[in-house]
Coordinates of C-alpha atoms in Angstrom, one line a residue:
X617 CA 0.0 0.0 0.0
X618 CA 1.4 3.4 -1.0
X619 CA 1.4 6.4 1.3
X620 CA -1.6 8.0 -0.3
X621 CA -3.7 4.8 0.1
X622 CA -2.5 4.4 3.6
X623 CA -3.6 7.9 4.5
X624 CA -6.9 7.3 2.7
X625 CA -7.5 4.2 4.9
X626 CA -6.8 6.3 8.0
X627 CA -9.3 8.9 6.8
X628 CA -11.9 6.2 6.4
X629 CA -11.1 4.8 9.9
X630 CA -11.5 8.3 11.4
X631 CA -14.9 8.7 9.7
X632 CA -16.0 5.4 11.3
X633 CA -14.6 6.3 14.8
X634 CA -17.5 6.6 17.1
X635 CA -15.8 9.4 19.1
X636 CA -15.9 11.6 15.9
X637 CA -19.3 10.7 14.5
X638 CA -19.8 14.1 12.9
X639 CA -16.9 13.4 10.5
X640 CA -18.9 10.8 8.7
X641 CA -20.7 13.4 6.6
X642 CA -17.6 15.4 6.0
X643 CA -15.5 15.5 2.8
X644 CA -12.3 13.5 2.7
X645 CA -10.3 16.7 2.6
X646 CA -12.0 18.0 5.8
X647 CA -11.3 14.7 7.5
X648 CA -7.7 14.8 6.2
X649 CA -7.3 18.0 8.2
X650 CA -8.7 16.2 11.2
X651 CA -6.2 13.4 10.7
X652 CA -3.3 15.7 10.4
X653 CA -4.2 17.6 13.6
X654 CA -4.6 14.3 15.5
X655 CA -1.3 12.6 14.4
X656 CA 0.8 15.8 14.3
X657 CA -0.2 17.5 17.6
X658 CA -2.0 14.9 19.6
X659 CA 0.4 11.9 19.4
X660 CA 0.1 11.1 23.1
X661 CA -3.0 8.9 23.4
X662 CA -3.7 10.5 26.8
X663 CA -4.0 13.9 25.3
X664 CA -7.6 14.9 25.1
X665 CA -8.9 15.7 21.6
X666 CA -12.7 15.5 21.7
X667 CA -15.1 16.0 18.8
X668 CA -16.1 19.6 19.7
X669 CA -12.4 20.6 20.0
X670 CA -11.6 19.2 16.6
X671 CA -14.5 20.9 14.9
X672 CA -13.3 24.3 16.4
X673 CA -9.8 23.7 15.1
X674 CA -11.0 23.0 11.5
X675 CA -12.2 26.3 9.9
X676 CA -12.2 25.1 6.3
X677 CA -15.1 26.9 4.6
X678 CA -15.9 29.7 2.2
X679 CA -14.0 33.0 2.8
X680 CA -11.6 31.3 5.2
X681 CA -8.7 33.1 3.7
X682 CA -6.7 30.0 3.0
X683 CA -6.7 28.8 6.6
X684 CA -8.1 25.3 7.0
X685 CA -6.7 24.8 10.5
X686 CA -6.4 27.1 13.5
X687 CA -5.2 25.9 16.9
X688 CA -2.9 26.6 19.8
X689 CA -0.1 24.0 19.9
X690 CA -0.9 21.7 22.8
X691 CA 2.8 20.8 23.1
X692 CA 4.0 24.3 23.4
X693 CA 4.6 26.2 26.6
X694 CA 4.2 29.6 24.9
X695 CA 0.8 29.2 23.2
X696 CA 2.3 28.9 19.7
X697 CA -0.4 29.6 17.1
X698 CA -0.8 27.0 14.4
X699 CA -2.1 28.1 11.0
X700 CA -2.6 25.2 8.6
X701 CA -3.8 24.3 5.2
X702 CA -4.4 20.8 3.9
X703 CA -4.7 19.3 0.4
X704 CA -5.9 15.7 0.0
X705 CA -4.3 15.3 -3.4
X706 CA -2.6 12.4 -5.2
X707 CA -0.2 14.8 -6.9
X708 CA 0.8 18.4 -6.3
X709 CA 3.1 21.0 -7.9
X710 CA 5.5 23.4 -6.4
X711 CA 3.3 26.3 -7.5
X712 CA 0.3 24.9 -5.7
X713 CA 2.3 24.5 -2.5
X714 CA 3.8 28.0 -2.8
X715 CA 0.4 29.7 -3.5
X716 CA -1.2 27.9 -0.5
X717 CA 1.6 29.1 1.7
X718 CA 1.3 32.7 0.4
X719 CA -2.4 32.6 1.1
X720 CA -1.8 31.7 4.7
X721 CA 0.8 34.5 5.0
X722 CA -1.8 37.0 3.6
X723 CA -4.4 35.7 6.0
X724 CA -2.2 36.2 9.0
X725 CA -1.1 39.7 8.0
X726 CA -4.7 40.8 7.2
X727 CA -6.0 39.5 10.5
X728 CA -3.3 41.2 12.6
X729 CA -3.9 44.4 10.7
X730 CA -7.6 44.3 11.5
X731 CA -8.9 43.6 8.0
X732 CA -11.6 41.3 9.2
X733 CA -14.1 42.1 6.5
X734 CA -12.4 39.7 4.1
X735 CA -13.2 36.6 6.2
X736 CA -16.2 34.7 7.6
X737 CA -17.3 35.1 11.2
X738 CA -16.1 31.7 12.3
X739 CA -12.5 32.2 11.1
X740 CA -12.4 35.7 12.5
X741 CA -13.7 34.6 15.9
X742 CA -11.4 31.6 16.1
X743 CA -8.3 33.6 15.2
X744 CA -9.0 36.4 17.7
X745 CA -9.6 33.9 20.5
X746 CA -6.3 32.1 19.8
X747 CA -4.3 35.2 19.1
X748 CA -5.4 36.6 22.4
X749 CA -3.0 34.0 24.0
X750 CA -0.1 34.7 21.7
X751 CA 2.7 36.5 23.5
X752 CA 6.3 37.7 23.0
X753 CA 7.7 34.2 23.4
X754 CA 5.2 32.6 21.1
X755 CA 5.8 31.3 17.6
X756 CA 3.5 31.6 14.6
X757 CA 3.7 28.2 13.0
X758 CA 2.5 27.8 9.4
X759 CA 1.9 24.2 8.4
X760 CA 1.0 22.8 5.0
X761 CA -0.2 19.2 4.7
X762 CA -0.6 17.2 1.5
X763 CA -1.2 13.5 0.9
X764 CA 0.7 13.8 -2.4
X765 CA 4.3 12.5 -2.6
X766 CA 7.3 14.9 -2.4
X767 CA 8.5 15.2 -6.0
X768 CA 12.1 16.1 -6.6
X769 CA 10.9 19.1 -8.5
X770 CA 9.5 20.6 -5.3
X771 CA 12.2 22.5 -3.5
X772 CA 10.8 23.1 0.0
X773 CA 13.8 25.2 1.0
X774 CA 13.0 27.6 -1.9
X775 CA 9.3 27.7 -1.0
X776 CA 10.2 28.5 2.6
X777 CA 12.6 31.3 1.5
X778 CA 9.9 32.9 -0.7
X779 CA 7.3 32.5 2.1
X780 CA 9.5 34.2 4.7
X781 CA 10.0 37.1 2.2
X782 CA 6.4 38.0 2.9
X783 CA 7.3 39.2 6.4
X784 CA 9.5 42.1 7.5
X785 CA 10.6 40.1 10.5
X786 CA 10.2 36.3 10.3
X787 CA 12.2 35.5 13.5
X788 CA 9.0 34.3 15.2
X789 CA 7.8 32.3 12.2
X790 CA 8.0 28.6 11.9
X791 CA 7.3 26.7 8.7
X792 CA 6.5 23.0 8.2
X793 CA 5.7 21.4 4.8
X794 CA 4.6 17.8 5.2
X795 CA 4.1 15.4 2.2
X796 CA 2.6 11.9 2.1
X797 CA 5.7 10.2 3.5
X798 CA 6.0 12.7 6.3
X799 CA 2.3 12.2 7.3
X800 CA 2.7 8.4 7.1
X801 CA 5.6 8.7 9.5
X802 CA 3.5 10.9 11.9
X803 CA 0.8 8.3 11.8
X804 CA 3.2 5.6 12.7
X805 CA 4.6 7.5 15.6
X806 CA 1.2 8.4 16.9
X807 CA 0.1 4.8 16.9
X808 CA 3.0 3.7 19.0
X809 CA 1.4 3.3 22.4
X810 CA 4.2 1.7 24.4
X811 CA 6.0 3.8 26.9
X812 CA 9.4 2.0 27.1
X813 CA 11.2 -0.8 25.2
X814 CA 11.0 -4.0 27.2
X815 CA 13.9 -5.9 25.7
X816 CA 16.5 -5.2 23.0
X817 CA 20.1 -5.4 22.1
X818 CA 22.8 -3.3 20.5
X819 CA 26.1 -4.3 18.8
X820 CA 29.5 -2.9 19.8
X821 CA 32.7 -2.5 17.8
X822 CA 34.7 -5.4 19.3
X823 CA 34.3 -8.3 21.7
X824 CA 34.3 -7.2 25.3
X825 CA 35.4 -3.7 24.4
X826 CA 33.8 -1.7 27.1
X827 CA 34.7 0.5 30.0
X828 CA 32.8 -0.5 33.1
X829 CA 31.9 1.8 36.0
X830 CA 30.8 -0.2 38.9
X831 CA 30.6 0.6 42.6
X832 CA 28.1 0.2 45.5
X833 CA 25.7 2.8 44.1
X834 CA 26.0 2.8 40.3
X835 CA 26.4 0.4 37.4
X836 CA 27.3 1.8 34.0
X837 CA 29.4 1.2 30.9
X838 CA 30.7 3.1 28.0
X839 CA 30.8 1.3 24.6
X840 CA 31.2 2.1 20.9
X841 CA 27.8 1.3 19.6
X842 CA 27.0 0.3 16.0
X843 CA 25.0 3.0 14.2
X844 CA 23.1 0.3 12.3
X845 CA 22.0 -1.4 15.5
X846 CA 20.5 1.9 16.7
X847 CA 18.9 2.3 13.3
X848 CA 17.4 -1.2 13.7
X849 CA 16.0 -0.4 17.2
X850 CA 14.3 2.8 15.9
X851 CA 12.9 0.9 12.9
X852 CA 11.3 -1.6 15.3
X853 CA 10.2 0.7 18.1
X854 CA 10.0 4.3 16.7
X855 CA 9.4 7.1 19.1
X856 CA 9.1 4.6 22.0
X857 CA 12.8 4.3 21.9
X858 CA 13.0 7.9 23.2
X859 CA 10.2 7.6 25.8
X860 CA 12.4 8.5 28.8
X861 CA 14.0 11.5 27.1
X862 CA 13.0 15.0 28.3
X863 CA 11.8 15.7 24.8
X864 CA 11.2 13.9 21.5
X865 CA 12.8 14.7 18.2
X866 CA 11.2 17.9 16.8
X867 CA 11.4 18.9 13.2
X868 CA 12.2 22.6 13.3
X869 CA 14.3 25.3 11.7
X870 CA 16.8 25.4 14.5
X871 CA 17.2 21.6 14.5
X872 CA 17.7 21.5 10.8
X873 CA 21.3 22.9 10.9
X874 CA 22.3 20.1 13.3
X875 CA 20.3 17.6 11.3
X876 CA 22.1 18.6 8.0
X877 CA 25.5 18.4 9.7
X878 CA 24.8 14.9 11.0
X879 CA 23.4 13.8 7.7
X880 CA 26.4 15.2 5.8
X881 CA 28.9 13.4 8.1
X882 CA 27.1 10.1 7.7
X883 CA 27.0 10.4 3.9
X884 CA 30.4 11.9 3.2
X885 CA 32.7 11.1 6.1
X886 CA 31.1 8.5 8.4
X887 CA 34.4 7.3 9.7
X888 CA 34.7 10.7 11.5
X889 CA 31.3 10.4 13.1
X890 CA 32.7 9.1 16.4
X891 CA 34.9 12.2 16.7
X892 CA 32.2 14.8 15.9
X893 CA 29.2 13.4 17.7
X894 CA 28.5 13.4 21.4
X895 CA 26.9 10.0 21.2
X896 CA 23.9 8.7 23.0
X897 CA 22.9 7.8 26.6
X898 CA 20.8 4.8 27.4
X899 CA 19.2 4.2 30.7
X900 CA 17.8 0.8 31.6
X901 CA 16.7 -1.5 34.4
X902 CA 19.5 -3.9 33.6
X903 CA 22.1 -4.7 31.0
X904 CA 24.4 -7.6 30.1
X905 CA 27.4 -7.5 27.8
X906 CA 28.0 -10.8 25.9
X907 CA 30.8 -10.6 23.4
X908 CA 29.8 -8.0 20.8
X909 CA 26.2 -7.7 22.0
X910 CA 24.7 -5.7 24.8
X911 CA 21.4 -7.0 26.0
X912 CA 19.1 -4.4 27.5
X913 CA 16.0 -4.6 29.7
X914 CA 13.3 -1.8 30.1
X915 CA 15.4 0.8 28.4
X916 CA 15.2 4.2 26.7
X917 CA 17.6 6.6 25.0
X918 CA 17.6 9.7 27.3
X919 CA 20.0 11.8 25.3
X920 CA 20.8 11.7 21.6
X921 CA 17.3 11.8 20.2
X922 CA 18.4 14.0 17.3
X923 CA 21.3 11.7 16.4
X924 CA 19.0 8.7 16.7
X925 CA 16.4 10.1 14.4
X926 CA 19.0 11.1 11.8
X927 CA 20.5 7.7 11.8
X928 CA 17.0 6.2 11.2
X929 CA 16.4 8.5 8.2
X930 CA 19.7 7.9 6.4
X931 CA 19.3 5.5 3.5
X932 CA 23.1 5.0 3.1
X933 CA 23.3 3.3 6.5
X934 CA 23.5 -0.3 5.5
X935 CA 25.4 -3.3 6.9
X936 CA 28.5 -2.6 4.8
X937 CA 28.4 1.1 5.6
X938 CA 28.2 0.7 9.4
X939 CA 30.1 2.9 11.8
X940 CA 30.3 3.5 15.6
X941 CA 29.5 6.2 18.0
X942 CA 30.0 6.7 21.7
X943 CA 27.3 5.2 23.9
X944 CA 26.9 5.5 27.7
X945 CA 24.7 2.8 29.3
X946 CA 23.4 3.4 32.8
X947 CA 21.5 1.1 35.1
X948 CA 18.8 2.9 37.0
X949 CA 19.6 3.2 40.7
X950 CA 17.0 3.0 43.5
X951 CA 15.2 0.6 45.8
X952 CA 11.7 1.6 44.7
X953 CA 10.1 2.6 41.4
X954 CA 9.8 6.2 42.6
X955 CA 13.6 6.3 43.4
X956 CA 14.3 4.8 40.0
X957 CA 12.1 7.4 38.3
X958 CA 13.8 10.2 40.2
X959 CA 17.2 8.9 39.2
X960 CA 16.2 8.5 35.5
X961 CA 14.9 12.0 35.4
X962 CA 18.0 13.4 37.1
X963 CA 20.2 11.7 34.5
X964 CA 18.0 12.9 31.6
X965 CA 18.2 16.4 32.9
X966 CA 22.0 16.4 33.3
X967 CA 22.5 14.7 29.9
X968 CA 20.3 17.3 28.2
X969 CA 21.2 20.4 30.1
X970 CA 23.7 21.5 27.4
X971 CA 20.9 21.5 24.8
X972 CA 18.3 24.2 24.3
X973 CA 15.5 22.4 26.2
X974 CA 12.6 24.3 27.7
X975 CA 13.0 26.1 31.0
X976 CA 10.2 24.1 32.5
X977 CA 11.9 20.8 31.7
X978 CA 14.9 21.8 33.8
X979 CA 12.9 22.5 37.0
X980 CA 10.3 19.7 36.5
X981 CA 12.2 17.5 39.0
X982 CA 12.9 20.1 41.6
X983 CA 11.7 19.1 45.1
X984 CA 9.1 21.9 45.3
X985 CA 7.7 20.7 42.0
X986 CA 7.3 17.2 43.3
X987 CA 5.6 18.5 46.4
X988 CA 3.3 20.7 44.4
X989 CA 2.4 17.7 42.2
X990 CA 1.3 15.9 45.4
X991 CA -0.6 19.0 46.7
X992 CA -2.5 19.2 43.4
X993 CA -3.3 15.4 43.4
X994 CA -4.7 15.8 46.9
X995 CA -6.9 18.6 45.5
X996 CA -8.0 16.3 42.7
X997 CA -5.8 17.7 39.9
X998 CA -3.2 15.8 37.9
X999 CA 0.0 17.8 37.4
X1000 CA 2.3 17.0 34.5
X1001 CA 5.8 17.7 35.6
X1002 CA 7.3 16.3 32.3
X1003 CA 6.1 17.0 28.8
X1004 CA 4.5 14.0 27.3
X1005 CA 3.7 12.4 30.7
X1006 CA 0.6 10.3 30.5
X1007 CA -2.6 11.7 32.0
X1008 CA -4.7 9.0 33.8
X1009 CA -8.1 8.7 32.2
X1010 CA -9.9 9.8 35.3
X1011 CA -8.3 13.2 34.9
X1012 CA -9.4 13.5 31.2
X1013 CA -11.6 16.6 31.6
X1014 CA -9.3 19.5 30.7
X1015 CA -9.9 21.3 34.0
X1016 CA -8.7 18.2 36.0
X1017 CA -5.1 18.2 34.6
X1018 CA -2.5 20.8 34.1
X1019 CA 1.2 21.5 33.8
X1020 CA 3.8 24.0 34.9
X1021 CA 3.3 26.7 32.3
X1022 CA -0.5 26.7 32.7
X1023 CA -0.2 27.1 36.5
X1024 CA 2.3 29.9 35.9
X1025 CA 0.1 31.7 33.5
X1026 CA -3.1 31.4 35.6
X1027 CA -1.3 32.4 38.8
X1028 CA 0.4 35.4 37.2
X1029 CA -3.0 36.5 35.8
X1030 CA -5.2 35.8 38.8
X1031 CA -3.0 36.0 41.9
X1032 CA -0.6 38.7 40.8
X1033 CA -3.0 40.6 38.5
X1034 CA -0.8 40.7 35.5
X1035 CA -3.0 38.9 32.9
X1036 CA -1.4 40.5 29.8
X1037 CA 2.1 39.7 31.0
X1038 CA 0.9 36.1 31.6
X1039 CA 0.2 35.9 27.9
X1040 CA 3.1 37.9 26.6
X1041 CA 5.9 36.6 28.9
X1042 CA 4.4 33.7 30.9
X1043 CA 7.7 32.0 31.7
X1044 CA 8.6 34.8 34.3
X1045 CA 6.1 33.1 36.6
X1046 CA 8.1 29.9 36.7
X1047 CA 11.6 31.1 36.6
X1048 CA 13.3 30.3 40.0
X1049 CA 15.0 33.6 40.2
X1050 CA 11.7 35.5 40.0
X1051 CA 9.6 36.4 43.0
X1052 CA 6.5 34.8 41.5
X1053 CA 8.0 31.3 41.6
X1054 CA 8.7 31.4 45.3
X1055 CA 5.2 32.6 46.1
X1056 CA 3.5 29.9 44.0
X1057 CA 5.7 26.9 44.6
X1058 CA 7.5 27.5 47.9
X1059 CA 4.7 29.0 49.9
X1060 CA 1.5 27.3 51.2
X1061 CA 1.3 24.8 48.5
X1062 CA -2.0 23.2 49.7
X1063 CA -3.6 26.7 49.5
X1064 CA -2.2 27.5 46.1
X1065 CA -3.3 24.1 44.8
X1066 CA -6.9 24.7 45.8
X1067 CA -6.9 28.1 44.2
X1068 CA -5.3 26.6 41.0
X1069 CA -8.1 24.0 41.0
X1070 CA -10.6 26.8 40.8
X1071 CA -8.6 28.8 38.3
X1072 CA -8.4 25.8 35.9
X1073 CA -12.2 25.5 36.0
X1074 CA -12.8 29.3 35.6
X1075 CA -10.5 29.3 32.6
X1076 CA -12.2 26.2 31.1
X1077 CA -15.7 27.7 31.6
X1078 CA -14.8 30.9 29.9
X1079 CA -13.4 29.2 26.8
X1080 CA -15.7 26.2 26.5
X1081 CA -19.0 27.3 28.0
X1082 CA -19.3 31.0 28.3
X1083 CA -17.6 32.4 25.1
X1084 CA -19.4 30.2 22.5
X1085 CA -22.8 31.0 24.0
X1086 CA -22.0 34.7 24.4
X1087 CA -21.0 35.1 20.8
X1088 CA -24.1 33.3 19.6
X1089 CA -26.4 35.3 21.9
X1090 CA -24.9 38.6 20.7
X1091 CA -24.2 37.9 17.0
X1092 CA -27.3 39.9 15.9
X1093 CA -27.0 42.8 18.4
X1094 CA -26.5 46.3 17.1
X1095 CA -23.4 46.9 19.3
X1096 CA -21.6 43.6 18.4
X1097 CA -19.0 45.2 16.2
X1098 CA -16.7 45.7 19.2
X1099 CA -18.4 43.5 21.8
X1100 CA -17.7 40.1 20.2
X1101 CA -14.1 40.9 19.3
X1102 CA -13.4 42.2 22.8
X1103 CA -14.9 39.1 24.3
X1104 CA -12.7 37.0 22.1
X1105 CA -9.5 38.6 23.4
X1106 CA -10.5 38.9 27.1
X1107 CA -10.1 35.3 28.3
X1108 CA -7.1 35.9 30.6
X1109 CA -8.3 39.3 31.8
X1110 CA -11.7 37.8 32.7
X1111 CA -10.0 35.2 34.8
X1112 CA -8.0 37.9 36.5
X1113 CA -11.1 40.0 37.1
X1114 CA -13.0 37.1 38.6
X1115 CA -10.1 36.4 41.0
X1116 CA -9.8 40.1 41.9
X1117 CA -13.6 40.5 42.5
X1118 CA -13.7 37.3 44.7
X1119 CA -10.6 38.3 46.7
X1120 CA -12.0 41.9 47.2
X1121 CA -15.4 40.6 48.3
X1122 CA -13.7 38.4 50.9
X1123 CA -11.5 41.2 52.2
X1124 CA -8.3 39.6 50.9
X1125 CA -7.7 42.7 48.7
X1126 CA -8.2 46.2 50.0
X1127 CA -8.8 49.7 48.5
X1128 CA -5.1 50.4 49.1
X1129 CA -4.2 47.4 47.0
X1130 CA -6.4 48.6 44.2
X1131 CA -4.9 52.0 44.3
X1132 CA -1.5 50.4 43.9
X1133 CA -2.7 48.3 41.0
X1134 CA -4.2 51.2 39.0
X1135 CA -1.4 53.7 39.9
X1136 CA 0.7 55.0 37.0
X1137 CA 3.8 54.2 39.1
X1138 CA 2.9 50.5 39.7
X1139 CA 5.5 47.9 38.8
X1140 CA 5.7 44.1 38.8
X1141 CA 7.8 43.9 42.0
X1142 CA 5.3 46.0 44.0
X1143 CA 2.3 44.1 42.6
X1144 CA 4.0 40.8 43.5
X1145 CA 4.5 41.9 47.1
X1146 CA 1.0 43.2 47.4
X1147 CA -1.0 40.4 45.8
X1148 CA 1.0 37.4 46.8
X1149 CA -0.5 37.6 50.4
X1150 CA -3.4 35.2 50.2
X1151 CA -4.0 35.2 54.0
X1152 CA -6.3 32.5 55.0
X1153 CA -8.1 32.4 51.7
X1154 CA -9.5 28.9 51.1
X1155 CA -11.4 29.5 47.9
X1156 CA -12.1 32.2 45.3
X1157 CA -15.9 32.1 44.7
X1158 CA -18.0 31.5 47.8
X1159 CA -19.9 28.8 45.9
X1160 CA -19.5 25.1 45.6
X1161 CA -17.2 24.3 42.7
X1162 CA -18.5 22.3 39.7
X1163 CA -22.2 23.3 40.3
X1164 CA -24.7 25.1 38.1
X1165 CA -24.7 28.0 40.7
X1166 CA -20.9 28.3 40.2
X1167 CA -21.3 28.4 36.4
X1168 CA -24.1 31.0 36.7
X1169 CA -22.0 33.3 38.9
X1170 CA -19.1 33.0 36.5
X1171 CA -21.2 33.9 33.5
X1172 CA -22.4 37.0 35.2
X1173 CA -18.9 38.0 36.2
X1174 CA -17.5 37.4 32.7
X1175 CA -20.4 39.4 31.2
X1176 CA -19.9 42.3 33.6
X1177 CA -16.3 42.7 32.7
X1178 CA -16.9 42.3 29.0
X1179 CA -19.8 44.8 28.7
X1180 CA -17.9 47.4 30.8
X1181 CA -14.5 46.7 29.2
X1182 CA -15.9 47.1 25.7
X1183 CA -16.7 50.7 26.4
X1184 CA -13.1 51.5 27.2
X1185 CA -11.9 49.4 24.3
X1186 CA -14.3 51.2 21.9
X1187 CA -13.0 54.6 23.1
X1188 CA -9.4 53.5 22.5
X1189 CA -10.3 52.3 19.0
X1190 CA -11.9 55.7 18.2
X1191 CA -8.9 57.6 19.6
X1192 CA -6.3 55.7 17.6
X1193 CA -6.3 53.6 14.4
X1194 CA -3.4 51.6 15.8
X1195 CA -5.6 50.0 18.4
X1196 CA -6.8 46.6 17.2
X1197 CA -8.4 43.5 18.8
X1198 CA -5.1 41.7 18.5
X1199 CA -3.0 44.3 20.4
X1200 CA -5.3 45.9 23.0
X1201 CA -4.4 43.4 25.7
X1202 CA -0.7 43.5 25.0
X1203 CA -0.3 45.9 27.9
X1204 CA -1.8 45.3 31.4
X1205 CA -2.3 49.1 31.7
X1206 CA -5.5 48.7 29.5
X1207 CA -6.8 46.1 32.0
X1208 CA -6.1 48.4 34.9
X1209 CA -7.7 51.3 33.0
X1210 CA -11.0 49.3 32.7
X1211 CA -10.9 48.6 36.5
X1212 CA -10.2 52.2 37.3
X1213 CA -12.8 53.8 35.1
X1214 CA -15.5 51.2 35.6
X1215 CA -14.8 50.2 39.3
X1216 CA -18.1 51.6 40.8
X1217 CA -20.2 49.7 38.3
X1218 CA -18.1 46.5 38.5
X1219 CA -18.1 46.6 42.3
X1220 CA -21.9 46.9 42.4
X1221 CA -22.3 44.1 40.0
X1222 CA -20.0 41.5 41.7
X1223 CA -21.4 42.4 45.1
X1224 CA -24.9 41.6 43.8
X1225 CA -23.7 38.4 42.3
X1226 CA -22.0 37.2 45.4
X1227 CA -24.8 38.3 47.7
X1228 CA -27.3 36.2 45.8
X1229 CA -25.4 33.1 46.9

């Protein structure tokens, strides 16, 4: 079966999937978009991708501006925006690919410039909602998918160069062009469900040629491993071979330079590979060296994922073209599974620390993070301390599981009252040298965990319950020109306002605190000191969580902020043509301006809401 037919069979299977029943009536091209989203961004089977989410992500319709897919990358800490287009074709030309890419560029530029009249309401609303989460650290990732094979006449490097020419500054732009063979590979990786390789073996360069490190605490060896044997393991196990790594192999512009260098060495000068490559690190439950074979049990490559992937992709790596690279094999240390896990993660962190891994990865195993994980578990929330960590099924609702960057964003917005900063520069809230981190993770963790539990639900309710209904209810109102766009960009500020109103109502925030917040001289350091004091606060809303009454109160609080905030936003739009939906909440001063100018009305409304319960 060729790749096109393989993809077609997966499209058919997705149409028959009872979890996505609405896809049965959709065109193959539409379902192809769904398939690409699922296998490209939701590889982990424990990641939630329900039918309603999928339908929101696919915006393929008339007047869509060339954007078939819009979503926020679920694997990104920085809310990277994905703009995609898909073509379920048997054959495709370079011109077709380039034109599709250019249409996506035009779509993005028109949207960010406020030229919404060119596009349908669904695309406009979806883009504004997602773009409201895009910050200074975010990437805009343009992805083109086709089920057609990659012809030699299609120069993707030239297409990417011409695409980037559409932007004055393309430093925040990522580009991916995936053909049939790439998508087939994504499908294969996504279908790999195992979390670790149970048994396997590698070959070394000579009989009993190894350096053993063995003492009372550690058992390890250094060998020269056959590149072909690593290739064979990857061919058999795929991404599972890297299950214990801090990160999986990622196809990206930054990685491409290293990839090209590795590939060139393999092709042109493979005998020098040992000298130029740092090698790989394998960690396992046990290993045994028998002549030229090393037998491994319950093992994973924890460093060298890029090298491993490039070896697997090199067609010239055959038996007569084999070579060797350094390999460190480490037996996991510990008397319990928890101790072994801690040891493995410690080794993985040390082995990868010289690479540009995410900041969150490097603190995932800190003692306070492990304690916070336990505090959240006791509150009923699953906390992912490592990217790709499986989420138990009982925590599948989105508001019952979270991770470091989401906790950081929500706390920065709600506790410290800097919602725009939480979008534009969220990592400041989980950098150890910042005051936010200490307040969240080294303070009263049980208290913060309970508040985070509420914040997760508040955020979920805004996005999944309140906003869709609010847009529908107001789509025919006379004043919806600014109202709906404002609602679309106000997610984080609405969360911040709900927390502010609840804390003020309970006496945890005072008039003096508000004066500090809305002062022209306010700064982050002062705000952190003022708002980190949670006192004996046990909850935000004085209503039982996960009830209809809680949802009703949230809806009223969200609406109060949006109706009042739209007035300030409309004034700003009339005063300056530079103000657009996409940039209004780039600065927290606009949030504070709404609070200051509308405080009497807002205070009256939230007092009424809380007094009713």
